[in-house]
Amino acid sequence: MTRKWRNWARIQTATPLQILTPASTAEVADIVLRAASDGRRVRMIGSGHSFTAAAVANDIMLTPGALNGVRTIDFEAGRITVDSGITLTQLCLALDGAGLAMTNMGDIRVQTLAGALQTGTHGTGRTSGTLAAMVTELELVLGDGSVVTVNADRDPDLFNSARVGIGAFGIVTAITLAVEPKFRLEAHEFPCDYETVRENFDQWTNDHDHVEFYWFPHTHGCYVKHNDRTDAPASPPTKLSAWWEDQFLSNTVLGAACRLGRAAPGYVPIINRISSKALSDRTYTDESWRVFTSPRSVRFSEMEYALPRENLLAALDEVKALIDEQGWRISFPVEVRAIPGDDAWLSPATGRDSGYLAFHAFERTDRSWFVEVEKVLRAHGGRPHWGKLHTRTSEDLAPDYPQWERMRQVRDRVDPHRVFANEYTDIVLGE
Ligand SMILES: Cc1cc2nc3c(=O)[nH]c(=O)nc-3n(C[C@H](O)[C@H](O)[C@H](O)COP(=O)(O)OP(=O)(O)OC[C@H]3O[C@@H](n4cnc5c(N)ncnc54)[C@H](O)[C@@H]3O)c2cc1C
């Protein structure tokens, strides 16, 4: 019986010939060996939260559900080794129980660790980088079924390629992360006008551990978030306030506003003006992983680009002008983040401090405007997030990644017969 798979955003589907759920590295190796000798392709998926076809596996699909344990914790070195299919929620709970935490995170924690890494998932931070920057070792099953463990000293070229590898350098079976003693963050979230945010963003990103903001298209309204480490005791939002802000306003009302905007696009600017003012000024303190992440129930599709940090705000100004000029109706806020560069060869932040601009289209609304916005982001030296929609191909991506040629050589070495390829990697990495 064939089973249809679709991603979270419901815009990518796969009909795998076979779906398997391996429970050990040895089982993965066995599957890959058989697939290679049968001339088949094999790919592990995560939680399906990529918007691109990165996880589409139409031949043999491996699901991560039985590879989600903690292998070892080295308290002295500050290292945890986990099975690759562990979700970020499971990982955060395990770390919290051990008095540890991840240094930085993105917006949500439902992804698997391997899935999040493979597309270059990131949050925002003054000194702490992408998830890939926290990885110290990977265990991989290569195209011939062999199992290797790589790190900065042992096969560094493979380590640098496979940390953000879109699944093309092997099935990742275990991951070691540098972690730290658990810490709390004080969050300050407040509405602010675009001009003030524009003027202060560089200073804020110097002054605070984590800064991001959302700009509501067609308005001057923004919502800013500052998170800073604190020794103060936890004072999380009350249940009612958490429900009101995180569920009701950020999800229920946003969903209703987007549905209204989809039915009557002419009202989008007014709806956005109201939405940008609805969220309140609030401060709370909680464990880091609870502050970094929040639930997302409104379904959308997304394009996100990493730009050289110094081009971030100029690019946003240009996109803002373009939106006004073109008369598109965009109901979802644009998310703006900044992060130090890392050294994973395919990371959108490789080799340079980066600013990220993320554009969202509510489900079943027009997203053809992404293409025009993408031209602006490309002109500013932007690199696409591998899990978010874009139109790039290997030919035009190659010049943007200093180690592209070495990465290609690594791929030829570890997967010469392209057992791990899919249509997406054929497009973005070449066949
Ligand atoms: C609501 C929402 C919020 C998001 N917020 C952020 C954010 O704040 N920051 C950000 O950067 N991104 C964000 N994303 C994007 C998301 O983090 C990435 O797309 C991530 O890759 C999804 O992880 P996943 O577990 O769902 O992996 P999938 O999307 O299922 O897979 C991603 C890739 O990893 C590969 N893969 C999975 N497991 C393995 C393995 N064991 N070995 C080899 N390859 C493997 C897959 O084949 C695929 O190529 C968000 C997405 C959504 C839907």
Tab-separated table of C-alpha atoms and ligand atoms in Angstrom:
chain	number	residue	atom	x	y	z
A	1	MET	CA	0.000	0.000	0.000
A	2	THR	CA	1.389	3.429	-0.891
A	3	ARG	CA	1.025	6.268	1.596
A	4	LYS	CA	0.970	9.914	0.682
A	5	TRP	CA	3.109	12.308	2.702
A	6	ARG	CA	2.713	16.060	2.800
A	7	ASN	CA	4.609	18.783	4.572
A	8	TRP	CA	3.335	21.076	7.339
A	9	ALA	CA	2.476	23.853	4.883
A	10	ARG	CA	0.586	21.348	2.667
A	11	ILE	CA	2.410	22.499	-0.447
A	12	GLN	CA	4.809	19.539	-0.932
A	13	THR	CA	3.766	15.922	-1.315
A	14	ALA	CA	5.466	12.575	-1.785
A	15	THR	CA	4.218	9.096	-2.549
A	16	PRO	CA	7.091	6.895	-1.381
A	17	LEU	CA	7.445	3.375	-2.709
A	18	GLN	CA	8.477	2.291	0.765
A	19	ILE	CA	8.345	3.917	4.209
A	20	LEU	CA	10.662	2.532	6.876
A	21	THR	CA	11.303	3.554	10.472
A	22	PRO	CA	14.772	2.331	11.448
A	23	ALA	CA	15.564	2.051	15.150
A	24	SER	CA	19.369	1.974	15.019
A	25	THR	CA	22.366	3.114	12.997
A	26	ALA	CA	22.920	-0.498	11.930
A	27	GLU	CA	19.392	-0.670	10.512
A	28	VAL	CA	19.919	2.578	8.603
A	29	ALA	CA	23.212	1.240	7.222
A	30	ASP	CA	21.522	-1.960	6.133
A	31	ILE	CA	18.723	-0.043	4.351
A	32	VAL	CA	21.205	2.243	2.577
A	33	LEU	CA	23.369	-0.686	1.485
A	34	ARG	CA	20.367	-2.486	-0.006
A	35	ALA	CA	19.056	0.705	-1.627
A	36	ALA	CA	22.458	1.366	-3.192
A	37	SER	CA	22.740	-2.139	-4.613
A	38	ASP	CA	19.144	-1.945	-5.954
A	39	GLY	CA	19.818	1.452	-7.577
A	40	ARG	CA	17.212	3.174	-5.363
A	41	ARG	CA	17.218	6.511	-3.564
A	42	VAL	CA	16.759	6.869	0.182
A	43	ARG	CA	16.086	9.911	2.350
A	44	MET	CA	15.197	10.494	5.964
A	45	ILE	CA	12.565	13.089	6.720
A	46	GLY	CA	12.176	15.186	9.849
A	47	SER	CA	8.891	16.734	10.994
A	48	GLY	CA	8.031	18.031	7.514
A	49	HIS	CA	8.372	21.694	8.496
A	50	SER	CA	10.373	22.702	5.433
A	51	PHE	CA	8.412	24.676	2.873
A	52	THR	CA	10.661	23.564	0.016
A	53	ALA	CA	10.755	20.019	-1.367
A	54	ALA	CA	13.874	19.340	0.741
A	55	ALA	CA	12.249	16.375	2.502
A	56	VAL	CA	10.379	14.925	-0.477
A	57	ALA	CA	11.269	11.219	-0.744
A	58	ASN	CA	9.458	9.396	-3.505
A	59	ASP	CA	11.530	6.221	-3.383
A	60	ILE	CA	12.505	4.993	0.105
A	61	MET	CA	11.408	7.346	2.870
A	62	LEU	CA	12.891	6.898	6.339
A	63	THR	CA	10.901	8.359	9.208
A	64	PRO	CA	12.719	9.490	12.373
A	65	GLY	CA	10.290	8.276	15.077
A	66	ALA	CA	12.424	5.391	16.403
A	67	LEU	CA	15.701	7.332	16.460
A	68	ASN	CA	14.999	9.843	19.182
A	69	GLY	CA	16.939	8.947	22.316
A	70	VAL	CA	19.702	10.634	24.273
A	71	ARG	CA	22.943	8.645	23.911
A	72	THR	CA	25.352	10.363	26.302
A	73	ILE	CA	25.822	13.572	28.248
A	74	ASP	CA	29.341	14.790	29.067
A	75	PHE	CA	28.785	17.410	31.781
A	76	GLU	CA	32.431	18.381	32.028
A	77	ALA	CA	32.837	19.086	28.331
A	78	GLY	CA	29.290	20.478	27.962
A	79	ARG	CA	28.325	18.000	25.241
A	80	ILE	CA	25.218	15.948	24.541
A	81	THR	CA	25.040	13.171	21.947
A	82	VAL	CA	21.573	12.290	20.699
A	83	ASP	CA	19.904	10.212	18.033
A	84	SER	CA	19.319	12.445	15.041
A	85	GLY	CA	15.519	12.142	14.979
A	86	ILE	CA	14.996	13.608	18.443
A	87	THR	CA	12.639	16.572	18.280
A	88	LEU	CA	13.798	19.903	19.645
A	89	THR	CA	11.091	19.658	22.323
A	90	GLN	CA	12.372	16.238	23.420
A	91	LEU	CA	15.927	17.587	23.372
A	92	CYS	CA	15.046	20.691	25.409
A	93	LEU	CA	13.213	18.591	28.004
A	94	ALA	CA	16.151	16.176	28.285
A	95	LEU	CA	18.614	19.058	28.606
A	96	ASP	CA	16.449	20.880	31.135
A	97	GLY	CA	16.227	17.718	33.237
A	98	ALA	CA	20.023	17.533	33.201
A	99	GLY	CA	20.442	21.222	34.083
A	100	LEU	CA	21.571	22.121	30.546
A	101	ALA	CA	20.281	24.113	27.571
A	102	MET	CA	20.922	24.958	23.936
A	103	THR	CA	22.634	28.306	23.452
A	104	ASN	CA	20.224	29.575	20.812
A	105	MET	CA	17.070	28.414	19.021
A	106	GLY	CA	14.636	29.407	16.273
A	107	ASP	CA	10.942	30.180	16.709
A	108	ILE	CA	9.540	26.672	17.150
A	109	ARG	CA	10.638	23.349	18.607
A	110	VAL	CA	8.633	20.724	16.784
A	111	GLN	CA	11.348	20.001	14.221
A	112	THR	CA	13.717	17.080	14.546
A	113	LEU	CA	17.275	18.096	15.369
A	114	ALA	CA	18.618	16.552	12.140
A	115	GLY	CA	15.880	18.150	10.035
A	116	ALA	CA	16.472	21.562	11.572
A	117	LEU	CA	20.219	21.298	11.031
A	118	GLN	CA	20.042	20.078	7.464
A	119	THR	CA	18.365	23.273	6.209
A	120	GLY	CA	20.388	25.727	8.312
A	121	THR	CA	17.794	26.582	10.950
A	122	HIS	CA	18.625	29.642	13.042
A	123	GLY	CA	17.244	32.101	15.553
A	124	THR	CA	18.597	35.546	16.319
A	125	GLY	CA	21.611	36.401	18.472
A	126	ARG	CA	24.383	38.877	19.239
A	127	THR	CA	27.112	36.292	19.846
A	128	SER	CA	25.352	32.925	19.462
A	129	GLY	CA	24.920	31.536	15.972
A	130	THR	CA	22.848	29.042	13.998
A	131	LEU	CA	22.118	25.513	15.196
A	132	ALA	CA	24.932	24.285	12.935
A	133	ALA	CA	27.389	26.381	14.932
A	134	MET	CA	26.628	24.274	18.036
A	135	VAL	CA	27.378	20.896	16.411
A	136	THR	CA	30.688	19.299	17.380
A	137	GLU	CA	30.298	15.836	15.863
A	138	LEU	CA	28.082	13.876	13.458
A	139	GLU	CA	27.558	10.179	12.924
A	140	LEU	CA	26.585	9.476	9.317
A	141	VAL	CA	25.698	6.553	7.107
A	142	LEU	CA	27.331	7.165	3.719
A	143	GLY	CA	26.254	6.089	0.232
A	144	ASP	CA	28.025	2.710	0.454
A	145	GLY	CA	26.391	1.890	3.788
A	146	SER	CA	29.519	2.623	5.825
A	147	VAL	CA	29.180	4.432	9.161
A	148	VAL	CA	31.520	7.317	10.004
A	149	THR	CA	31.898	9.793	12.830
A	150	VAL	CA	33.208	13.188	11.738
A	151	ASN	CA	34.208	16.365	13.558
A	152	ALA	CA	36.482	19.383	13.102
A	153	ASP	CA	39.577	17.099	13.185
A	154	ARG	CA	38.287	13.862	11.700
A	155	ASP	CA	37.280	14.443	8.050
A	156	PRO	CA	36.596	18.174	8.535
A	157	ASP	CA	35.490	18.568	4.903
A	158	LEU	CA	32.646	16.097	5.410
A	159	PHE	CA	31.843	17.654	8.804
A	160	ASN	CA	31.632	21.111	7.221
A	161	SER	CA	29.485	19.864	4.335
A	162	ALA	CA	27.094	17.631	6.250
A	163	ARG	CA	26.141	19.889	9.174
A	164	VAL	CA	23.870	21.849	6.804
A	165	GLY	CA	23.658	19.270	4.028
A	166	ILE	CA	19.998	19.045	2.860
A	167	GLY	CA	20.328	15.302	3.461
A	168	ALA	CA	22.726	14.962	0.523
A	169	PHE	CA	25.837	13.809	2.399
A	170	GLY	CA	24.379	10.791	4.146
A	171	ILE	CA	21.765	9.852	6.680
A	172	VAL	CA	22.682	11.565	9.933
A	173	THR	CA	22.162	9.064	12.733
A	174	ALA	CA	23.667	10.854	15.753
A	175	ILE	CA	24.565	14.432	16.605
A	176	THR	CA	26.792	15.863	19.331
A	177	LEU	CA	26.038	19.417	20.381
A	178	ALA	CA	27.928	21.874	22.577
A	179	VAL	CA	25.490	22.858	25.305
A	180	GLU	CA	25.693	24.986	28.445
A	181	PRO	CA	24.229	25.185	31.926
A	182	LYS	CA	20.569	26.059	31.671
A	183	PHE	CA	19.735	29.741	31.834
A	184	ARG	CA	16.753	32.030	31.942
A	185	LEU	CA	15.868	34.815	29.542
A	186	GLU	CA	14.030	38.001	30.301
A	187	ALA	CA	11.808	38.800	27.329
A	188	HIS	CA	10.663	42.312	26.580
A	189	GLU	CA	8.150	42.536	23.737
A	190	PHE	CA	6.645	45.829	22.609
A	191	PRO	CA	4.960	47.537	19.677
A	192	CYS	CA	7.073	50.254	18.020
A	193	ASP	CA	6.985	52.343	14.845
A	194	TYR	CA	9.176	51.381	11.886
A	195	GLU	CA	11.277	54.568	11.958
A	196	THR	CA	12.242	54.041	15.620
A	197	VAL	CA	13.075	50.395	15.003
A	198	ARG	CA	15.100	51.354	11.906
A	199	GLU	CA	17.063	53.935	13.904
A	200	ASN	CA	17.751	51.683	16.885
A	201	PHE	CA	18.091	48.172	15.491
A	202	ASP	CA	21.894	48.213	15.219
A	203	GLN	CA	22.233	49.571	18.740
A	204	TRP	CA	19.715	47.064	20.101
A	205	THR	CA	21.527	44.153	18.484
A	206	ASN	CA	24.685	45.374	20.258
A	207	ASP	CA	22.966	45.861	23.605
A	208	HIS	CA	20.789	42.740	23.826
A	209	ASP	CA	21.497	39.012	23.608
A	210	HIS	CA	18.694	38.365	21.116
A	211	VAL	CA	16.705	40.900	19.090
A	212	GLU	CA	14.114	40.434	16.397
A	213	PHE	CA	11.200	42.388	15.048
A	214	TYR	CA	8.140	41.912	12.906
A	215	TRP	CA	7.101	44.611	10.472
A	216	PHE	CA	3.439	44.685	9.437
A	217	PRO	CA	3.318	45.401	5.666
A	218	HIS	CA	1.338	48.482	4.540
A	219	THR	CA	1.849	50.076	7.979
A	220	HIS	CA	4.513	51.804	10.069
A	221	GLY	CA	3.877	49.288	12.834
A	222	CYS	CA	6.382	46.766	14.207
A	223	TYR	CA	6.509	44.372	17.126
A	224	VAL	CA	9.952	44.097	18.749
A	225	LYS	CA	11.360	41.296	20.924
A	226	HIS	CA	14.464	41.645	23.121
A	227	ASN	CA	15.648	38.598	25.097
A	228	ASP	CA	18.431	38.886	27.666
A	229	ARG	CA	20.022	36.405	30.023
A	230	THR	CA	19.086	36.994	33.645
A	231	ASP	CA	19.635	35.506	37.086
A	232	ALA	CA	16.203	36.699	38.173
A	233	PRO	CA	13.709	33.985	39.112
A	234	ALA	CA	11.246	32.795	36.503
A	235	SER	CA	8.124	34.919	36.150
A	236	PRO	CA	6.473	33.394	33.119
A	237	PRO	CA	3.373	34.964	31.630
A	238	THR	CA	0.262	33.880	33.548
A	239	LYS	CA	-1.713	31.115	31.870
A	240	LEU	CA	-4.300	33.694	30.804
A	241	SER	CA	-1.714	36.139	29.453
A	242	ALA	CA	0.150	33.342	27.638
A	243	TRP	CA	-3.099	32.170	26.092
A	244	TRP	CA	-4.131	35.731	25.217
A	245	GLU	CA	-0.832	36.798	23.612
A	246	ASP	CA	0.593	33.533	22.264
A	247	GLN	CA	-2.532	31.674	21.300
A	248	PHE	CA	-5.343	34.144	20.926
A	249	LEU	CA	-3.570	37.210	19.516
A	250	SER	CA	-0.565	35.586	17.805
A	251	ASN	CA	-2.476	32.658	16.361
A	252	THR	CA	-6.277	32.922	16.581
A	253	VAL	CA	-6.580	36.612	15.767
A	254	LEU	CA	-3.761	36.449	13.216
A	255	GLY	CA	-5.555	33.515	11.556
A	256	ALA	CA	-8.871	35.383	11.538
A	257	ALA	CA	-7.197	38.537	10.204
A	258	CYS	CA	-5.486	36.527	7.448
A	259	ARG	CA	-8.760	34.820	6.498
A	260	LEU	CA	-10.493	38.187	6.340
A	261	GLY	CA	-7.628	39.574	4.240
A	262	ARG	CA	-7.843	36.569	1.906
A	263	ALA	CA	-11.580	37.148	1.393
A	264	ALA	CA	-11.256	40.940	1.065
A	265	PRO	CA	-7.677	41.878	0.110
A	266	GLY	CA	-8.572	45.571	-0.024
A	267	TYR	CA	-8.892	45.563	3.771
A	268	VAL	CA	-5.419	44.096	4.419
A	269	PRO	CA	-3.745	47.472	5.222
A	270	ILE	CA	-6.458	48.338	7.787
A	271	ILE	CA	-6.365	44.845	9.272
A	272	ASN	CA	-2.564	45.023	9.565
A	273	ARG	CA	-2.783	48.432	11.258
A	274	ILE	CA	-5.137	46.995	13.862
A	275	SER	CA	-3.052	43.810	14.281
A	276	SER	CA	0.173	45.778	14.749
A	277	LYS	CA	-1.405	47.625	17.682
A	278	ALA	CA	-3.177	44.628	19.258
A	279	LEU	CA	-0.057	43.013	20.734
A	280	SER	CA	0.891	44.531	24.063
A	281	ASP	CA	4.050	45.676	25.811
A	282	ARG	CA	5.012	42.785	28.113
A	283	THR	CA	7.985	41.516	30.083
A	284	TYR	CA	8.429	38.010	31.441
A	285	THR	CA	11.216	35.643	32.478
A	286	ASP	CA	11.410	31.921	31.828
A	287	GLU	CA	13.733	29.062	30.909
A	288	SER	CA	15.537	29.937	27.666
A	289	TRP	CA	13.894	27.307	25.479
A	290	ARG	CA	10.413	28.409	26.510
A	291	VAL	CA	11.241	32.033	25.654
A	292	PHE	CA	12.965	31.270	22.333
A	293	THR	CA	10.065	29.248	20.956
A	294	SER	CA	6.300	29.613	20.731
A	295	PRO	CA	3.402	27.677	19.183
A	296	ARG	CA	2.479	28.369	15.532
A	297	SER	CA	-0.955	27.274	14.427
A	298	VAL	CA	-1.671	29.619	11.509
A	299	ARG	CA	-0.585	27.875	8.334
A	300	PHE	CA	1.490	29.821	5.809
A	301	SER	CA	4.272	29.449	3.283
A	302	GLU	CA	7.534	31.281	3.633
A	303	MET	CA	10.596	32.592	1.837
A	304	GLU	CA	13.617	33.629	3.919
A	305	TYR	CA	16.981	34.997	2.845
A	306	ALA	CA	20.216	35.556	4.766
A	307	LEU	CA	21.883	38.829	3.753
A	308	PRO	CA	25.243	40.298	4.662
A	309	ARG	CA	24.401	41.901	8.041
A	310	GLU	CA	25.287	45.400	6.817
A	311	ASN	CA	22.719	45.137	3.971
A	312	LEU	CA	19.803	43.995	6.139
A	313	LEU	CA	17.962	47.252	6.740
A	314	ALA	CA	18.668	48.734	3.303
A	315	ALA	CA	17.185	45.598	1.721
A	316	LEU	CA	14.132	45.853	3.983
A	317	ASP	CA	13.658	49.520	3.030
A	318	GLU	CA	13.743	48.533	-0.649
A	319	VAL	CA	11.257	45.722	-0.192
A	320	LYS	CA	9.003	48.058	1.780
A	321	ALA	CA	9.050	50.568	-1.095
A	322	LEU	CA	8.443	47.770	-3.604
A	323	ILE	CA	5.381	46.553	-1.687
A	324	ASP	CA	3.917	50.075	-1.691
A	325	GLU	CA	4.692	50.519	-5.386
A	326	GLN	CA	3.279	47.168	-6.508
A	327	GLY	CA	0.067	47.297	-4.516
A	328	TRP	CA	0.335	43.669	-3.347
A	329	ARG	CA	-1.725	42.795	-0.309
A	330	ILE	CA	0.402	41.011	2.317
A	331	SER	CA	-1.282	40.131	5.563
A	332	PHE	CA	1.564	38.366	7.378
A	333	PRO	CA	4.272	40.328	9.216
A	334	VAL	CA	7.849	40.238	7.874
A	335	GLU	CA	10.318	38.774	10.391
A	336	VAL	CA	13.750	40.378	10.821
A	337	ARG	CA	16.645	38.692	12.668
A	338	ALA	CA	20.451	38.910	12.891
A	339	ILE	CA	23.110	36.349	13.705
A	340	PRO	CA	26.907	35.897	13.647
A	341	GLY	CA	28.366	33.957	10.724
A	342	ASP	CA	29.211	30.244	10.987
A	343	ASP	CA	31.543	27.829	9.208
A	344	ALA	CA	29.193	25.170	7.792
A	345	TRP	CA	29.869	25.372	4.060
A	346	LEU	CA	26.232	25.356	2.929
A	347	SER	CA	24.874	27.438	5.769
A	348	PRO	CA	23.199	30.615	4.502
A	349	ALA	CA	25.275	32.366	7.206
A	350	THR	CA	28.555	30.781	6.130
A	351	GLY	CA	31.544	33.070	6.548
A	352	ARG	CA	29.660	36.270	7.289
A	353	ASP	CA	27.549	37.920	9.959
A	354	SER	CA	24.028	37.745	8.613
A	355	GLY	CA	20.666	39.449	8.777
A	356	TYR	CA	17.591	37.435	7.837
A	357	LEU	CA	14.395	38.664	6.200
A	358	ALA	CA	11.452	36.247	6.191
A	359	PHE	CA	8.317	36.759	4.096
A	360	HIS	CA	5.124	34.818	4.664
A	361	ALA	CA	1.982	34.186	2.629
A	362	PHE	CA	-1.130	32.921	4.390
A	363	GLU	CA	-2.220	29.522	3.113
A	364	ARG	CA	-4.056	29.519	-0.200
A	365	THR	CA	-3.146	33.144	-0.942
A	366	ASP	CA	-1.029	34.430	-3.806
A	367	ARG	CA	2.706	34.143	-3.205
A	368	SER	CA	3.896	35.078	-6.691
A	369	TRP	CA	5.220	38.335	-5.170
A	370	PHE	CA	7.980	36.282	-3.460
A	371	VAL	CA	9.753	36.229	-6.852
A	372	GLU	CA	9.944	40.026	-7.090
A	373	VAL	CA	11.062	40.375	-3.476
A	374	GLU	CA	13.662	37.676	-4.071
A	375	LYS	CA	15.255	39.857	-6.792
A	376	VAL	CA	15.885	42.590	-4.210
A	377	LEU	CA	17.318	40.095	-1.717
A	378	ARG	CA	19.601	38.594	-4.370
A	379	ALA	CA	20.830	42.043	-5.384
A	380	HIS	CA	21.914	42.506	-1.760
A	381	GLY	CA	23.940	39.295	-1.797
A	382	GLY	CA	21.206	37.162	-0.219
A	383	ARG	CA	21.391	33.401	0.200
A	384	PRO	CA	18.169	31.378	0.583
A	385	HIS	CA	17.191	29.334	3.640
A	386	TRP	CA	17.160	25.752	2.265
A	387	GLY	CA	13.869	24.968	3.974
A	388	LYS	CA	12.041	28.042	2.679
A	389	LEU	CA	10.732	28.806	-0.786
A	390	HIS	CA	13.063	30.261	-3.402
A	391	THR	CA	13.798	29.906	-7.106
A	392	ARG	CA	17.582	29.392	-7.049
A	393	THR	CA	19.533	26.699	-8.903
A	394	SER	CA	23.004	25.235	-8.421
A	395	GLU	CA	24.412	27.363	-11.268
A	396	ASP	CA	23.506	30.669	-9.682
A	397	LEU	CA	24.041	29.501	-6.087
A	398	ALA	CA	27.620	28.279	-6.581
A	399	PRO	CA	29.281	31.727	-6.683
A	400	ASP	CA	27.620	32.691	-3.378
A	401	TYR	CA	29.281	29.898	-1.355
A	402	PRO	CA	33.084	30.143	-1.038
A	403	GLN	CA	33.514	26.368	-0.509
A	404	TRP	CA	31.055	25.205	-3.184
A	405	GLU	CA	33.626	23.291	-5.217
A	406	ARG	CA	35.063	21.487	-2.197
A	407	MET	CA	31.519	20.646	-1.076
A	408	ARG	CA	30.860	19.096	-4.510
A	409	GLN	CA	34.001	16.994	-4.187
A	410	VAL	CA	32.885	15.743	-0.782
A	411	ARG	CA	29.493	14.808	-2.201
A	412	ASP	CA	31.112	12.889	-5.075
A	413	ARG	CA	33.222	11.034	-2.514
A	414	VAL	CA	30.487	10.074	-0.027
A	415	ASP	CA	27.571	9.619	-2.410
A	416	PRO	CA	28.916	9.041	-5.928
A	417	HIS	CA	25.713	7.330	-7.087
A	418	ARG	CA	23.417	9.955	-5.540
A	419	VAL	CA	21.569	7.503	-3.307
A	420	PHE	CA	20.597	10.459	-1.091
A	421	ALA	CA	19.506	12.857	-3.840
A	422	ASN	CA	15.974	14.059	-4.524
A	423	GLU	CA	14.587	16.471	-7.089
A	424	TYR	CA	15.277	19.412	-4.794
A	425	THR	CA	18.954	18.565	-4.315
A	426	ASP	CA	19.213	17.923	-8.082
A	427	ILE	CA	18.119	21.550	-8.546
A	428	VAL	CA	20.027	23.300	-5.772
A	429	LEU	CA	23.204	21.197	-5.554
A	430	GLY	CA	23.272	19.807	-9.085
A	431	GLU	CA	22.917	16.168	-10.141
B	1	LIG	C1	5.987	27.308	11.673
B	1	LIG	C2	7.435	27.233	11.254
B	1	LIG	C3	8.379	27.989	11.946
B	1	LIG	C4	9.726	27.923	11.573
B	1	LIG	N1	10.636	28.696	12.245
B	1	LIG	C5	11.939	28.702	11.840
B	1	LIG	C6	12.918	29.513	12.475
B	1	LIG	O1	12.625	30.222	13.445
B	1	LIG	N2	14.187	29.505	11.986
B	1	LIG	C7	14.537	28.757	10.898
B	1	LIG	O2	15.685	28.806	10.481
B	1	LIG	N3	13.654	27.937	10.310
B	1	LIG	C8	12.370	27.896	10.749
B	1	LIG	N4	11.470	27.064	10.129
B	1	LIG	C9	11.980	26.139	9.103
B	1	LIG	C10	12.369	24.802	9.722
B	1	LIG	O3	13.158	24.967	10.883
B	1	LIG	C11	13.228	24.001	8.727
B	1	LIG	O4	12.565	23.889	7.509
B	1	LIG	C12	13.604	22.625	9.262
B	1	LIG	O5	14.428	22.015	8.317
B	1	LIG	C13	12.414	21.735	9.522
B	1	LIG	O6	12.811	20.603	10.275
B	1	LIG	P1	12.062	19.223	10.120
B	1	LIG	O7	12.445	18.342	11.240
B	1	LIG	O8	10.618	19.461	9.910
B	1	LIG	O9	12.755	18.670	8.806
B	1	LIG	P2	12.141	18.353	7.381
B	1	LIG	O10	11.558	19.587	6.825
B	1	LIG	O11	11.280	17.166	7.459
B	1	LIG	O12	13.496	17.981	6.600
B	1	LIG	C14	14.458	18.965	6.331
B	1	LIG	C15	15.639	18.341	5.615
B	1	LIG	O13	16.398	17.524	6.501
B	1	LIG	C16	16.622	16.247	5.927
B	1	LIG	N5	16.779	15.307	7.009
B	1	LIG	C17	15.964	15.085	8.048
B	1	LIG	N6	16.490	14.142	8.864
B	1	LIG	C18	17.652	13.754	8.324
B	1	LIG	C19	18.654	12.836	8.708
B	1	LIG	N7	18.553	12.112	9.822
B	1	LIG	N8	19.730	12.697	7.912
B	1	LIG	C20	19.855	13.417	6.784
B	1	LIG	N9	18.937	14.301	6.376
B	1	LIG	C21	17.840	14.477	7.138
B	1	LIG	C22	15.371	16.049	5.076
B	1	LIG	O14	15.540	15.033	4.120
B	1	LIG	C23	15.241	17.417	4.461
B	1	LIG	O15	16.148	17.594	3.412
B	1	LIG	C24	10.132	27.093	10.487
B	1	LIG	C25	9.170	26.320	9.811
B	1	LIG	C26	7.830	26.385	10.197
B	1	LIG	C27	6.829	25.557	9.449
